[in-house]
Amino acid sequence: MDDLITYLAMDRRFALAGGYALADRTHGAALFVDISGFTPLTEALVRELGPQRGAEELTRYLNLVYDAVIDELHRYGGSVIAFAGDAITCWLDGNDGERAVACALAMQRAMQPFAAITTTAGSTVTLAMKAAVAAGAARRFVVGDPTQRVIDALAGETLVRLANAEHQAQRGEVVVDEVVLAQLADRLLLLEKRHDATNGQTIGVVQGFASAHAVEALAAPWPPLAGSSLTQAQVRVWLLPAVYERLRRGLGNFLAELRPTVALFVRFTGIDYDHDDAAGQKLDAYIRWVQSTVARYEGTLIDLNIGDKGSYLYINFGAPLAHEDNADRAAAVALLLRALPQDLPYIEPIQIGISQGQMRAGAYGGTYHRTYGVLGDEVNMAARLMMAAEPGQILLSERARRSLSQRFAVQNLPPIRVKGKSEPAVIFALTGMQEVRSGQLTVPAYALPMIGRQAALNQAAAKLALAAAGRGQLLGLRGEPGVGKSRLVAEILRLGAAQGFALFGGECESYGANSSYLAWQPIWRGLFGLDGAWPAAQQLTVLGDGLREIHATFPARAPLLGPLLNLAIAENEFTSSLSPRLRKT
């Protein structure tokens, strides 16, 4: 249990152990800590040691650094609420900012041993930290589906001021927002004040306290809490299922590894965290819907963060579950997330960015607080594409576009400048799925006859004879890759064509199993002779004519075929009167 509880915020652990709830509305200080330098360190270690050993050595450095920083946070009574890449958002409840500033200064001292890291091959990499503090009211929510993972969320205007202050901070600095600056004016020593003309806010760059002993005097460490103080049921809902299962089985934390994955970032707005009493319920409903959608495609919701530029979600495809078609899965989910359901009317049109590349995946953090993360340069690219996207737009990096199948419609866009890149980034817009074409098949031609499948062919021929007599049949074909399934299917098609059957086919990727009738759509469109390149009105006319040939009353039933044909067909008086049971018969 000691390993399991490290994935929970410290104040949440004590609340669960004590049987009390953390207040929805609270007051205190928020602390944002961002550590830079891990990307060049990763590159140096992989170059010198290779992907596997380099990732292992990187994990060692990550744990050393976060141990030092989070130990100081816990020594001052703070809690890690969320990781965002290499940064952490922390909360010190009931504080006017003084203890949070003391904590940030102590963290800067703890970072000094990592100012210059020399690798085994002699490369030198610099790690540095910047910190920002804001104080005031905040909202504290628990959101998400317990079968997926529940998430601690911190929101409100104080977090907006925190983000604004952090944007003005530089490496090695501790800055405070204007509220903390006013409250602690006689207790802080400042290096300078900075004014942001875009938002009208002034921050202070802190040198230290007027009292030389204030930093240590303000320490308020958490008392010890054994993992056995919490039950498995209390803890498991806070961990990703794959992480929980691995720890439960005694296999230890996920080791860091470099693996190809796809990062998807979603920016959403529309919830008033400060003034809407139902903000928590609204956020919970949205997150549960997102989790359900992502789970259908076996992706993972990694992070939820709320700041000055709205709220954002980080979703990954490829870690901890790997697939060969991660880009297609991400694109399919992006299109679904863009089409908001009617029961979430408060969510404004979202912005999405997607990128792909080698990323470091695994558990990281200190001994007393950990998370599972997937980090890397392409994660940053996806986040920047999200911010560059217009509401309702999905932007793709060049790498993500190259991995996308032809099932998706993509539009070329002019290159854009993104932070951290010397050259303009080539980008694309994901606009939708390609139109479903007719599924009419042709018989593949082979120069040589098929040998050794006569029993299977005899069975297929018998099925075809029954079908020709009006008795519909199903024939399943299963086998390992490379055993000749495609060749056997071609021979069965040849038999069917020789007997006068019209041949139609449909297919979908493995994730398509979650989309109703996806593999059947090209078959039914082929049966009615519909071309996806035609205007919708023309397709509806051809469909109506085809139904009328079967029976004069059948055109009224056309809306029932909408999902099978991938067509939006408005309900009519007849179909609206049908019960759900009758619609399926």
Coordinates of C-alpha atoms in Angstrom, one line a residue:
M1 CA 0.0 0.0 0.0
D2 CA 2.9 2.4 0.6
D3 CA 3.6 2.4 -3.2
L4 CA -0.1 2.9 -4.0
I5 CA -0.7 5.9 -1.8
T6 CA 2.1 7.8 -3.4
Y7 CA -0.1 8.5 -6.4
L8 CA -2.5 10.5 -4.2
A9 CA -2.2 14.1 -3.0
M10 CA -0.9 14.3 0.6
D11 CA -4.0 16.1 1.9
R12 CA -6.2 13.7 0.1
R13 CA -4.5 10.8 1.8
F14 CA -5.2 12.3 5.3
A15 CA -8.8 13.1 4.3
L16 CA -9.4 9.5 3.2
A17 CA -7.7 8.0 6.3
G18 CA -9.6 10.4 8.6
G19 CA -13.0 9.8 6.9
Y20 CA -13.6 13.5 6.1
A21 CA -14.1 15.3 2.8
L22 CA -12.0 18.2 1.5
A23 CA -14.0 21.3 1.1
D24 CA -15.3 22.2 -2.4
R25 CA -14.5 25.9 -1.7
T26 CA -11.3 26.6 0.0
H27 CA -8.7 29.3 0.6
G28 CA -4.9 29.1 0.6
A29 CA -1.9 29.4 -1.7
A30 CA -1.2 27.7 -5.0
L31 CA 2.4 27.0 -6.0
F32 CA 3.6 26.2 -9.5
V33 CA 7.0 24.6 -10.0
D34 CA 8.5 24.0 -13.5
I35 CA 11.8 22.2 -13.9
S36 CA 13.6 22.7 -17.3
G37 CA 16.4 20.7 -18.8
F38 CA 15.0 17.2 -18.8
T39 CA 14.7 17.1 -22.7
P40 CA 18.4 17.8 -23.4
L41 CA 19.3 15.4 -20.5
T42 CA 17.2 12.7 -22.2
E43 CA 18.8 13.3 -25.5
A44 CA 22.3 13.1 -24.0
L45 CA 21.6 9.9 -22.1
V46 CA 20.0 8.1 -25.0
R47 CA 22.9 9.2 -27.3
E48 CA 25.5 7.9 -24.8
L49 CA 23.7 4.8 -23.4
G50 CA 21.1 3.8 -25.9
P51 CA 17.3 3.9 -25.5
Q52 CA 16.9 1.3 -22.7
R53 CA 19.8 2.2 -20.4
G54 CA 19.4 5.9 -21.2
A55 CA 15.7 5.8 -20.1
E56 CA 16.7 3.9 -16.9
E57 CA 19.4 6.5 -16.1
L58 CA 16.9 9.3 -16.8
T59 CA 14.4 7.8 -14.3
R60 CA 17.2 7.9 -11.7
Y61 CA 17.7 11.6 -12.2
L62 CA 14.0 12.3 -12.4
N63 CA 13.5 10.6 -9.0
L64 CA 16.4 12.4 -7.4
V65 CA 15.2 15.8 -8.5
Y66 CA 11.5 15.3 -7.6
D67 CA 12.5 13.7 -4.3
A68 CA 14.4 16.9 -3.4
V69 CA 11.6 19.2 -4.6
I70 CA 8.6 17.3 -3.2
D71 CA 10.3 16.6 0.1
E72 CA 10.5 20.4 0.6
L73 CA 6.8 20.7 -0.4
H74 CA 5.7 18.1 2.2
R75 CA 8.0 19.7 4.8
Y76 CA 6.0 22.9 4.4
G77 CA 2.6 21.2 4.6
G78 CA 1.9 21.3 0.8
S79 CA 0.3 18.8 -1.5
V80 CA 1.0 18.0 -5.2
I81 CA -2.3 18.3 -7.0
A82 CA -1.2 17.7 -10.6
F83 CA 1.7 17.0 -12.8
A84 CA 1.9 18.8 -16.2
G85 CA 4.9 17.3 -17.9
D86 CA 7.9 18.3 -15.9
A87 CA 5.9 20.9 -13.8
I88 CA 3.8 20.4 -10.7
T89 CA 0.9 22.4 -9.3
C90 CA 0.7 22.4 -5.5
W91 CA -1.7 23.6 -2.9
L92 CA -1.0 24.8 0.7
D93 CA -4.4 25.1 2.4
G94 CA -5.3 28.0 4.6
N95 CA -2.1 30.0 3.8
D96 CA -1.8 33.6 2.7
G97 CA 1.2 32.8 0.6
E98 CA 4.0 33.2 3.1
R99 CA 4.5 29.5 3.7
A100 CA 4.3 28.8 0.0
V101 CA 7.0 31.4 -0.7
A102 CA 9.3 29.9 2.0
C103 CA 8.7 26.5 0.4
A104 CA 9.6 27.8 -3.1
L105 CA 12.8 29.3 -1.8
A106 CA 13.7 26.0 0.0
M107 CA 13.0 24.2 -3.3
Q108 CA 15.4 26.5 -5.1
R109 CA 18.1 25.6 -2.6
A110 CA 17.3 21.9 -3.0
M111 CA 17.9 22.2 -6.8
Q112 CA 21.4 23.6 -6.5
P113 CA 23.1 20.1 -6.6
F114 CA 21.4 19.6 -10.0
A115 CA 22.5 22.9 -11.6
A116 CA 25.1 21.1 -13.7
I117 CA 24.8 17.3 -14.3
T118 CA 27.7 15.6 -15.8
T119 CA 26.9 12.3 -17.6
T120 CA 29.2 9.2 -17.7
A121 CA 30.4 10.3 -21.1
G122 CA 31.3 13.8 -19.9
S123 CA 28.3 15.8 -21.3
T124 CA 27.1 18.6 -19.0
V125 CA 23.4 19.4 -18.8
T126 CA 21.9 22.2 -16.7
L127 CA 18.6 21.7 -14.8
A128 CA 16.8 24.7 -13.4
M129 CA 13.6 25.5 -11.7
K130 CA 11.2 28.5 -11.7
A131 CA 8.4 28.9 -9.2
A132 CA 5.3 31.1 -8.9
V133 CA 3.0 31.6 -5.9
A134 CA -0.6 33.0 -5.8
A135 CA -3.0 33.1 -2.9
G136 CA -6.8 33.3 -2.5
A137 CA -10.0 31.3 -3.0
A138 CA -10.1 28.1 -5.0
R139 CA -12.3 25.2 -5.9
R140 CA -11.4 21.6 -5.2
F141 CA -13.1 18.9 -7.2
V142 CA -12.9 15.1 -7.5
V143 CA -13.9 14.2 -11.1
G144 CA -13.9 11.2 -13.3
D145 CA -15.2 7.6 -13.6
P146 CA -13.9 5.4 -10.8
T147 CA -13.6 2.5 -13.2
Q148 CA -11.1 4.6 -15.2
R149 CA -9.6 7.0 -12.7
V150 CA -10.8 9.8 -10.4
I151 CA -8.7 13.0 -10.6
D152 CA -8.0 15.8 -8.1
A153 CA -8.8 19.1 -9.7
L154 CA -7.9 22.6 -8.5
A155 CA -9.6 25.6 -10.2
G156 CA -10.6 29.2 -9.9
E157 CA -9.3 32.7 -10.3
T158 CA -6.3 32.1 -8.0
L159 CA -5.1 29.5 -10.5
V160 CA -5.5 32.1 -13.3
R161 CA -3.3 34.6 -11.4
L162 CA -0.8 31.8 -10.7
A163 CA -0.5 31.0 -14.4
N164 CA -0.1 34.7 -15.3
A165 CA 2.7 35.0 -12.7
E166 CA 4.4 31.8 -13.9
H167 CA 4.5 33.2 -17.5
Q168 CA 6.6 36.1 -16.3
A169 CA 9.0 34.0 -14.2
Q170 CA 12.5 33.0 -15.5
R171 CA 14.8 30.1 -14.7
G172 CA 16.0 30.2 -11.1
E173 CA 13.4 32.7 -9.9
V174 CA 10.5 32.7 -7.3
V175 CA 7.8 35.1 -8.2
V176 CA 4.5 36.1 -6.5
D177 CA 1.3 37.4 -7.8
E178 CA -0.1 40.9 -6.9
V179 CA -2.3 39.5 -4.1
V180 CA 0.7 37.9 -2.3
L181 CA 2.8 40.9 -3.1
A182 CA 0.3 43.2 -1.3
Q183 CA -0.2 40.8 1.7
L184 CA 3.5 40.2 2.3
A185 CA 4.8 43.6 1.3
D186 CA 6.6 44.2 4.6
R187 CA 7.9 40.6 4.9
L188 CA 9.6 40.0 1.5
L189 CA 12.8 41.2 0.0
L190 CA 12.3 41.8 -3.7
L191 CA 14.7 41.8 -6.6
E192 CA 12.3 43.7 -8.8
K193 CA 8.7 44.1 -9.9
R194 CA 7.4 43.3 -13.3
H195 CA 4.2 44.5 -15.0
D196 CA 2.4 42.6 -17.7
A197 CA 0.7 45.1 -20.0
T198 CA -1.5 42.4 -21.6
N199 CA -3.4 41.5 -18.4
G200 CA -2.5 44.5 -16.2
Q201 CA -1.0 42.4 -13.4
T202 CA 2.2 43.1 -11.5
I203 CA 4.4 40.4 -10.0
G204 CA 7.3 40.5 -7.6
V205 CA 10.6 38.6 -8.0
V206 CA 11.5 37.3 -4.5
Q207 CA 15.0 37.4 -3.1
G208 CA 14.1 36.2 0.4
F209 CA 12.4 37.2 3.6
A210 CA 13.1 40.3 5.7
S211 CA 13.6 37.9 8.6
A212 CA 16.6 35.7 8.1
H213 CA 15.0 32.8 10.0
A214 CA 11.5 33.0 8.3
V215 CA 12.1 30.2 5.8
E216 CA 12.8 27.5 8.4
A217 CA 10.4 28.9 10.9
L218 CA 7.5 28.5 8.5
A219 CA 8.0 24.8 8.0
A220 CA 5.0 22.7 8.9
P221 CA 5.7 19.1 7.9
W222 CA 3.0 16.4 7.5
P223 CA 3.0 13.7 10.2
P224 CA 3.8 10.1 9.1
L225 CA 0.9 8.2 7.5
A226 CA 1.3 4.5 6.8
G227 CA -0.1 3.0 3.6
S228 CA -2.2 0.6 5.7
S229 CA -4.2 3.6 6.9
L230 CA -6.1 3.4 3.6
T231 CA -7.9 0.5 2.1
Q232 CA -7.4 -0.9 -1.4
A233 CA -10.9 0.2 -2.4
Q234 CA -10.1 3.8 -1.3
V235 CA -6.8 3.9 -3.2
R236 CA -7.4 2.0 -6.4
V237 CA -9.8 4.6 -8.0
W238 CA -7.0 7.2 -8.0
L239 CA -4.7 5.2 -10.2
L240 CA -4.8 4.2 -13.8
P241 CA -6.0 0.6 -14.0
A242 CA -2.7 -0.6 -15.6
V243 CA -0.6 1.2 -12.9
Y244 CA -2.8 -0.2 -10.1
E245 CA -2.7 -3.7 -11.4
R246 CA 1.0 -3.7 -11.8
L247 CA 1.6 -2.4 -8.3
R248 CA -1.0 -4.8 -6.8
R249 CA 0.8 -7.8 -8.3
G250 CA 4.1 -6.6 -6.7
L251 CA 5.8 -5.9 -10.0
G252 CA 6.8 -2.4 -9.0
N253 CA 6.3 0.9 -10.8
F254 CA 6.4 1.2 -14.6
L255 CA 10.1 1.7 -15.5
A256 CA 10.8 4.6 -17.8
E257 CA 11.1 3.6 -21.5
L258 CA 11.3 5.4 -24.8
R259 CA 8.4 4.4 -27.1
P260 CA 6.5 5.8 -30.1
T261 CA 3.2 7.3 -28.9
V262 CA 0.7 9.9 -30.0
A263 CA -0.1 12.9 -27.8
L264 CA -3.5 14.6 -28.1
F265 CA -4.3 17.8 -26.2
V266 CA -7.8 19.2 -25.8
R267 CA -8.5 22.8 -24.6
F268 CA -12.0 23.3 -23.3
T269 CA -13.9 26.3 -21.8
G270 CA -17.4 27.1 -20.6
I271 CA -17.3 26.3 -16.9
D272 CA -17.3 29.2 -14.4
Y273 CA -15.3 27.7 -11.6
D274 CA -15.5 30.7 -9.3
H275 CA -19.3 31.5 -9.4
D276 CA -21.1 28.4 -10.5
D277 CA -22.0 26.1 -7.6
A278 CA -22.5 23.3 -10.1
A279 CA -19.1 23.7 -11.6
G280 CA -17.8 20.4 -10.1
Q281 CA -20.7 18.4 -11.4
K282 CA -20.3 19.9 -14.9
L283 CA -16.6 19.2 -15.0
D284 CA -17.2 15.7 -13.7
A285 CA -19.8 15.0 -16.4
Y286 CA -17.5 16.2 -19.1
I287 CA -14.5 14.2 -17.9
R288 CA -16.5 11.0 -17.6
W289 CA -17.7 11.4 -21.2
V290 CA -14.1 12.0 -22.4
Q291 CA -12.9 9.0 -20.4
S292 CA -15.6 6.8 -21.9
T293 CA -14.8 8.0 -25.4
V294 CA -11.0 7.6 -25.0
A295 CA -11.4 4.1 -23.4
R296 CA -13.3 2.8 -26.4
Y297 CA -10.1 3.4 -28.4
E298 CA -7.8 2.2 -25.6
G299 CA -6.1 5.5 -25.1
T300 CA -5.2 7.0 -21.7
L301 CA -6.3 10.3 -20.1
I302 CA -2.9 11.4 -18.6
D303 CA -3.5 14.9 -17.2
L304 CA -6.2 17.4 -16.4
N305 CA -5.0 21.0 -15.8
I306 CA -6.9 24.2 -15.3
G307 CA -5.2 27.6 -15.8
D308 CA -5.3 31.0 -17.4
K309 CA -6.0 29.9 -20.9
G310 CA -8.9 27.6 -20.1
S311 CA -8.7 23.9 -19.1
Y312 CA -6.9 21.3 -21.0
L313 CA -6.7 17.5 -21.2
Y314 CA -3.7 15.4 -22.2
I315 CA -4.6 12.1 -23.8
N316 CA -2.0 9.6 -25.0
F317 CA -2.3 6.6 -27.4
G318 CA 0.5 4.1 -27.1
A319 CA 1.3 4.1 -23.4
P320 CA 0.8 2.2 -21.3
L321 CA -1.1 0.2 -24.0
A322 CA 0.7 -0.1 -27.3
H323 CA -1.0 -0.3 -30.8
E324 CA 0.2 -0.1 -34.3
D325 CA -2.4 2.4 -35.3
N326 CA -2.1 5.0 -32.6
A327 CA -2.4 8.0 -35.0
D328 CA -5.7 6.6 -36.4
R329 CA -7.0 6.0 -32.9
A330 CA -6.1 9.6 -31.8
A331 CA -7.7 11.1 -34.9
A332 CA -10.9 9.1 -34.4
V333 CA -11.2 10.2 -30.8
A334 CA -10.5 13.8 -31.7
L335 CA -13.4 13.8 -34.2
L336 CA -15.7 12.3 -31.5
L337 CA -14.6 14.8 -28.9
R338 CA -15.3 17.7 -31.2
A339 CA -18.9 16.5 -31.7
L340 CA -20.1 17.4 -28.2
P341 CA -23.2 15.6 -27.0
Q342 CA -26.4 17.5 -26.2
D343 CA -26.2 16.9 -22.5
L344 CA -22.9 19.0 -22.3
P345 CA -24.3 22.3 -23.7
Y346 CA -22.1 24.4 -21.5
I347 CA -18.8 23.2 -23.1
E348 CA -17.7 25.7 -25.8
P349 CA -16.2 24.4 -29.1
I350 CA -12.9 22.8 -28.2
Q351 CA -9.4 23.1 -29.7
I352 CA -7.3 20.0 -30.3
G353 CA -3.6 19.4 -31.2
I354 CA -2.1 16.0 -32.1
S355 CA 1.6 15.0 -32.6
Q356 CA 3.6 11.8 -32.7
G357 CA 7.1 10.7 -31.8
Q358 CA 9.4 9.0 -29.4
M359 CA 8.4 9.8 -25.8
R360 CA 9.5 8.8 -22.4
A361 CA 6.8 6.9 -20.6
G362 CA 6.7 5.5 -17.1
A363 CA 6.3 6.3 -13.4
Y364 CA 8.3 9.2 -12.0
G365 CA 8.4 11.6 -9.0
G366 CA 9.7 11.5 -5.5
T367 CA 9.6 8.7 -3.0
Y368 CA 6.5 10.2 -1.4
H369 CA 4.6 11.3 -4.5
R370 CA 4.6 9.8 -7.9
T371 CA 2.7 9.9 -11.2
Y372 CA 2.5 8.0 -14.5
G373 CA 3.5 10.2 -17.3
V374 CA 4.4 10.3 -21.0
L375 CA 6.7 13.2 -21.8
G376 CA 8.8 14.5 -24.6
D377 CA 9.3 17.1 -27.3
E378 CA 6.3 15.9 -29.3
V379 CA 4.0 16.3 -26.2
N380 CA 5.0 19.9 -26.2
M381 CA 4.3 20.2 -29.9
A382 CA 0.8 18.8 -29.4
A383 CA 0.1 21.3 -26.6
R384 CA 1.3 24.2 -28.8
L385 CA -0.9 23.0 -31.7
M386 CA -3.8 22.9 -29.4
M387 CA -3.2 26.6 -28.5
A388 CA -2.8 27.5 -32.2
A389 CA -6.1 25.8 -33.2
E390 CA -9.3 27.7 -33.7
P391 CA -12.4 26.7 -31.7
G392 CA -13.7 23.5 -33.3
Q393 CA -10.4 22.9 -35.2
I394 CA -8.1 19.8 -34.9
L395 CA -4.4 20.5 -35.9
L396 CA -1.9 17.8 -36.7
S397 CA 1.9 17.9 -36.8
E398 CA 3.7 16.6 -39.9
R399 CA 4.7 13.4 -38.0
A400 CA 1.1 12.7 -37.0
R401 CA -0.1 13.3 -40.5
R402 CA 2.4 10.9 -42.0
S403 CA 1.2 8.1 -39.8
L404 CA -2.5 8.7 -40.5
S405 CA -4.3 6.2 -42.8
Q406 CA -6.3 7.3 -45.8
R407 CA -9.6 6.9 -43.9
F408 CA -9.2 10.5 -42.6
A409 CA -9.7 13.7 -44.5
V410 CA -6.8 16.2 -44.0
Q411 CA -6.3 19.8 -45.2
N412 CA -2.9 21.4 -45.8
L413 CA -2.3 24.6 -43.8
P414 CA 0.4 27.3 -44.0
P415 CA 3.4 26.6 -41.6
I416 CA 3.3 28.3 -38.2
R417 CA 5.9 29.4 -35.7
V418 CA 5.8 27.5 -32.4
K419 CA 7.8 28.1 -29.3
G420 CA 11.0 26.0 -29.0
K421 CA 11.3 25.4 -32.8
S422 CA 13.8 27.4 -35.0
E423 CA 11.9 26.6 -38.2
P424 CA 8.2 27.1 -38.9
A425 CA 6.2 23.9 -38.2
V426 CA 4.4 22.1 -41.0
I427 CA 0.8 21.6 -39.9
F428 CA -2.5 20.1 -41.1
A429 CA -6.1 20.3 -40.2
L430 CA -8.1 17.1 -39.6
T431 CA -11.5 17.8 -41.1
G432 CA -13.3 14.4 -40.8
M433 CA -13.5 10.9 -42.2
Q434 CA -13.2 10.2 -45.9
E435 CA -16.5 9.4 -47.5
V436 CA -17.4 5.7 -47.3
R437 CA -17.1 4.4 -50.9
S438 CA -19.1 1.5 -52.4
G439 CA -17.9 -1.8 -51.1
Q440 CA -18.3 -3.7 -54.5
L441 CA -15.4 -6.1 -54.8
T442 CA -13.4 -7.5 -57.7
V443 CA -11.9 -11.0 -57.7
P444 CA -8.1 -10.8 -57.3
A445 CA -6.2 -12.6 -60.1
Y446 CA -3.5 -15.2 -59.2
A447 CA -1.2 -16.8 -61.7
L448 CA -1.0 -20.1 -59.9
P449 CA -3.9 -22.3 -58.5
M450 CA -4.4 -22.7 -54.8
I451 CA -3.2 -25.9 -53.3
G452 CA -4.2 -27.7 -50.0
R453 CA -7.5 -25.9 -49.2
Q454 CA -10.0 -28.2 -50.9
A455 CA -11.9 -29.1 -47.7
A456 CA -12.4 -25.4 -46.9
L457 CA -13.4 -24.7 -50.5
N458 CA -16.0 -27.5 -50.4
Q459 CA -17.5 -26.1 -47.3
A460 CA -17.7 -22.6 -48.9
A461 CA -19.2 -24.0 -52.0
A462 CA -21.9 -25.7 -49.9
K463 CA -22.7 -22.4 -48.2
L464 CA -22.9 -20.6 -51.5
A465 CA -25.4 -23.2 -52.8
L466 CA -27.6 -22.7 -49.7
A467 CA -27.5 -18.9 -50.1
A468 CA -28.4 -19.3 -53.8
A469 CA -31.5 -21.2 -52.6
G470 CA -32.5 -18.3 -50.5
R471 CA -31.1 -19.4 -47.2
G472 CA -28.6 -16.8 -46.0
Q473 CA -25.3 -18.1 -44.6
L474 CA -22.4 -17.0 -42.4
L475 CA -18.9 -18.3 -43.0
G476 CA -16.1 -17.4 -40.6
L477 CA -12.4 -17.6 -41.4
R478 CA -9.7 -17.3 -38.7
G479 CA -6.0 -17.9 -38.7
E480 CA -2.6 -16.6 -37.7
P481 CA -0.9 -14.0 -39.9
G482 CA 0.7 -15.5 -43.0
V483 CA -1.3 -18.8 -43.3
G484 CA -3.0 -17.8 -46.5
K485 CA -6.4 -16.3 -45.4
S486 CA -6.4 -13.6 -48.1
R487 CA -5.7 -16.2 -50.8
L488 CA -8.5 -18.4 -49.6
V489 CA -10.9 -15.5 -49.5
A490 CA -10.0 -14.7 -53.1
E491 CA -10.8 -18.2 -54.2
I492 CA -14.2 -18.1 -52.4
L493 CA -15.0 -14.8 -54.1
R494 CA -14.1 -16.5 -57.5
L495 CA -16.5 -19.3 -56.7
G496 CA -19.3 -16.8 -55.8
A497 CA -18.7 -14.7 -58.9
A498 CA -18.9 -17.8 -61.1
Q499 CA -22.4 -18.5 -59.7
G500 CA -23.6 -15.0 -60.4
F501 CA -23.3 -13.5 -56.9
A502 CA -22.7 -9.7 -56.6
L503 CA -19.7 -9.3 -54.4
F504 CA -19.5 -6.6 -51.7
G505 CA -17.0 -6.2 -48.8
G506 CA -16.3 -4.0 -45.8
E507 CA -13.4 -3.7 -43.3
C508 CA -12.3 -1.7 -40.3
E509 CA -9.4 -1.3 -38.0
S510 CA -9.5 -3.0 -34.6
Y511 CA -10.7 0.2 -32.9
G512 CA -13.6 0.3 -35.4
A513 CA -15.3 -2.5 -33.4
N514 CA -16.6 0.3 -31.2
S515 CA -18.3 2.1 -34.1
S516 CA -21.7 0.6 -34.9
Y517 CA -22.0 -0.9 -38.4
L518 CA -18.6 0.5 -39.5
A519 CA -17.6 -2.6 -41.5
W520 CA -21.2 -2.9 -43.0
Q521 CA -21.4 0.7 -44.3
P522 CA -19.6 0.1 -47.6
I523 CA -21.5 -3.1 -48.2
W524 CA -24.9 -1.4 -47.8
R525 CA -23.9 1.6 -49.8
G526 CA -22.7 -0.7 -52.5
L527 CA -26.0 -2.6 -52.5
F528 CA -27.9 0.7 -53.1
G529 CA -25.3 2.0 -55.5
L530 CA -24.4 5.1 -53.4
D531 CA -21.3 7.1 -54.1
G532 CA -19.8 9.1 -51.2
A533 CA -18.7 11.8 -53.7
W534 CA -22.3 12.6 -54.5
P535 CA -24.2 15.4 -52.7
A536 CA -26.3 14.2 -49.8
A537 CA -29.5 15.0 -51.6
Q538 CA -28.5 12.9 -54.6
Q539 CA -27.7 10.0 -52.4
L540 CA -31.1 10.2 -50.6
T541 CA -32.8 10.3 -54.0
V542 CA -31.0 7.2 -55.2
L543 CA -31.7 5.4 -51.9
G544 CA -35.4 6.3 -52.1
D545 CA -35.6 4.9 -55.7
G546 CA -33.9 1.7 -54.6
L547 CA -36.2 1.2 -51.6
R548 CA -39.3 1.8 -53.8
E549 CA -38.2 -0.9 -56.2
I550 CA -38.4 -3.4 -53.3
H551 CA -41.7 -2.1 -52.0
A552 CA -43.7 1.0 -52.5
T553 CA -43.9 1.8 -48.8
F554 CA -40.2 1.2 -48.0
P555 CA -39.0 4.8 -48.7
A556 CA -40.7 5.9 -45.5
R557 CA -38.3 3.5 -43.6
A558 CA -35.1 5.2 -45.0
P559 CA -34.2 6.8 -41.6
L560 CA -33.8 3.4 -40.1
L561 CA -30.9 2.8 -42.5
G562 CA -29.0 6.0 -41.7
P563 CA -26.4 4.3 -39.4
L564 CA -25.9 1.5 -41.9
L565 CA -25.3 3.9 -44.8
N566 CA -23.4 6.6 -42.8
L567 CA -26.1 9.1 -43.9
A568 CA -27.9 11.7 -41.9
I569 CA -31.6 11.0 -42.7
A570 CA -34.2 13.0 -40.8
E571 CA -36.9 11.1 -38.9
N572 CA -40.4 11.1 -40.3
E573 CA -43.8 10.5 -38.9
F574 CA -43.6 6.7 -39.5
T575 CA -40.1 6.1 -37.9
S576 CA -40.8 8.5 -35.0
S577 CA -43.7 6.3 -34.0
L578 CA -41.6 3.2 -33.7
S579 CA -40.5 1.8 -30.4
P580 CA -36.8 1.0 -29.8
R581 CA -37.7 -2.7 -30.1
L582 CA -39.5 -2.3 -33.4
R583 CA -36.7 -0.2 -34.8
K584 CA -34.4 -3.2 -34.4
T585 CA -36.7 -5.8 -36.0

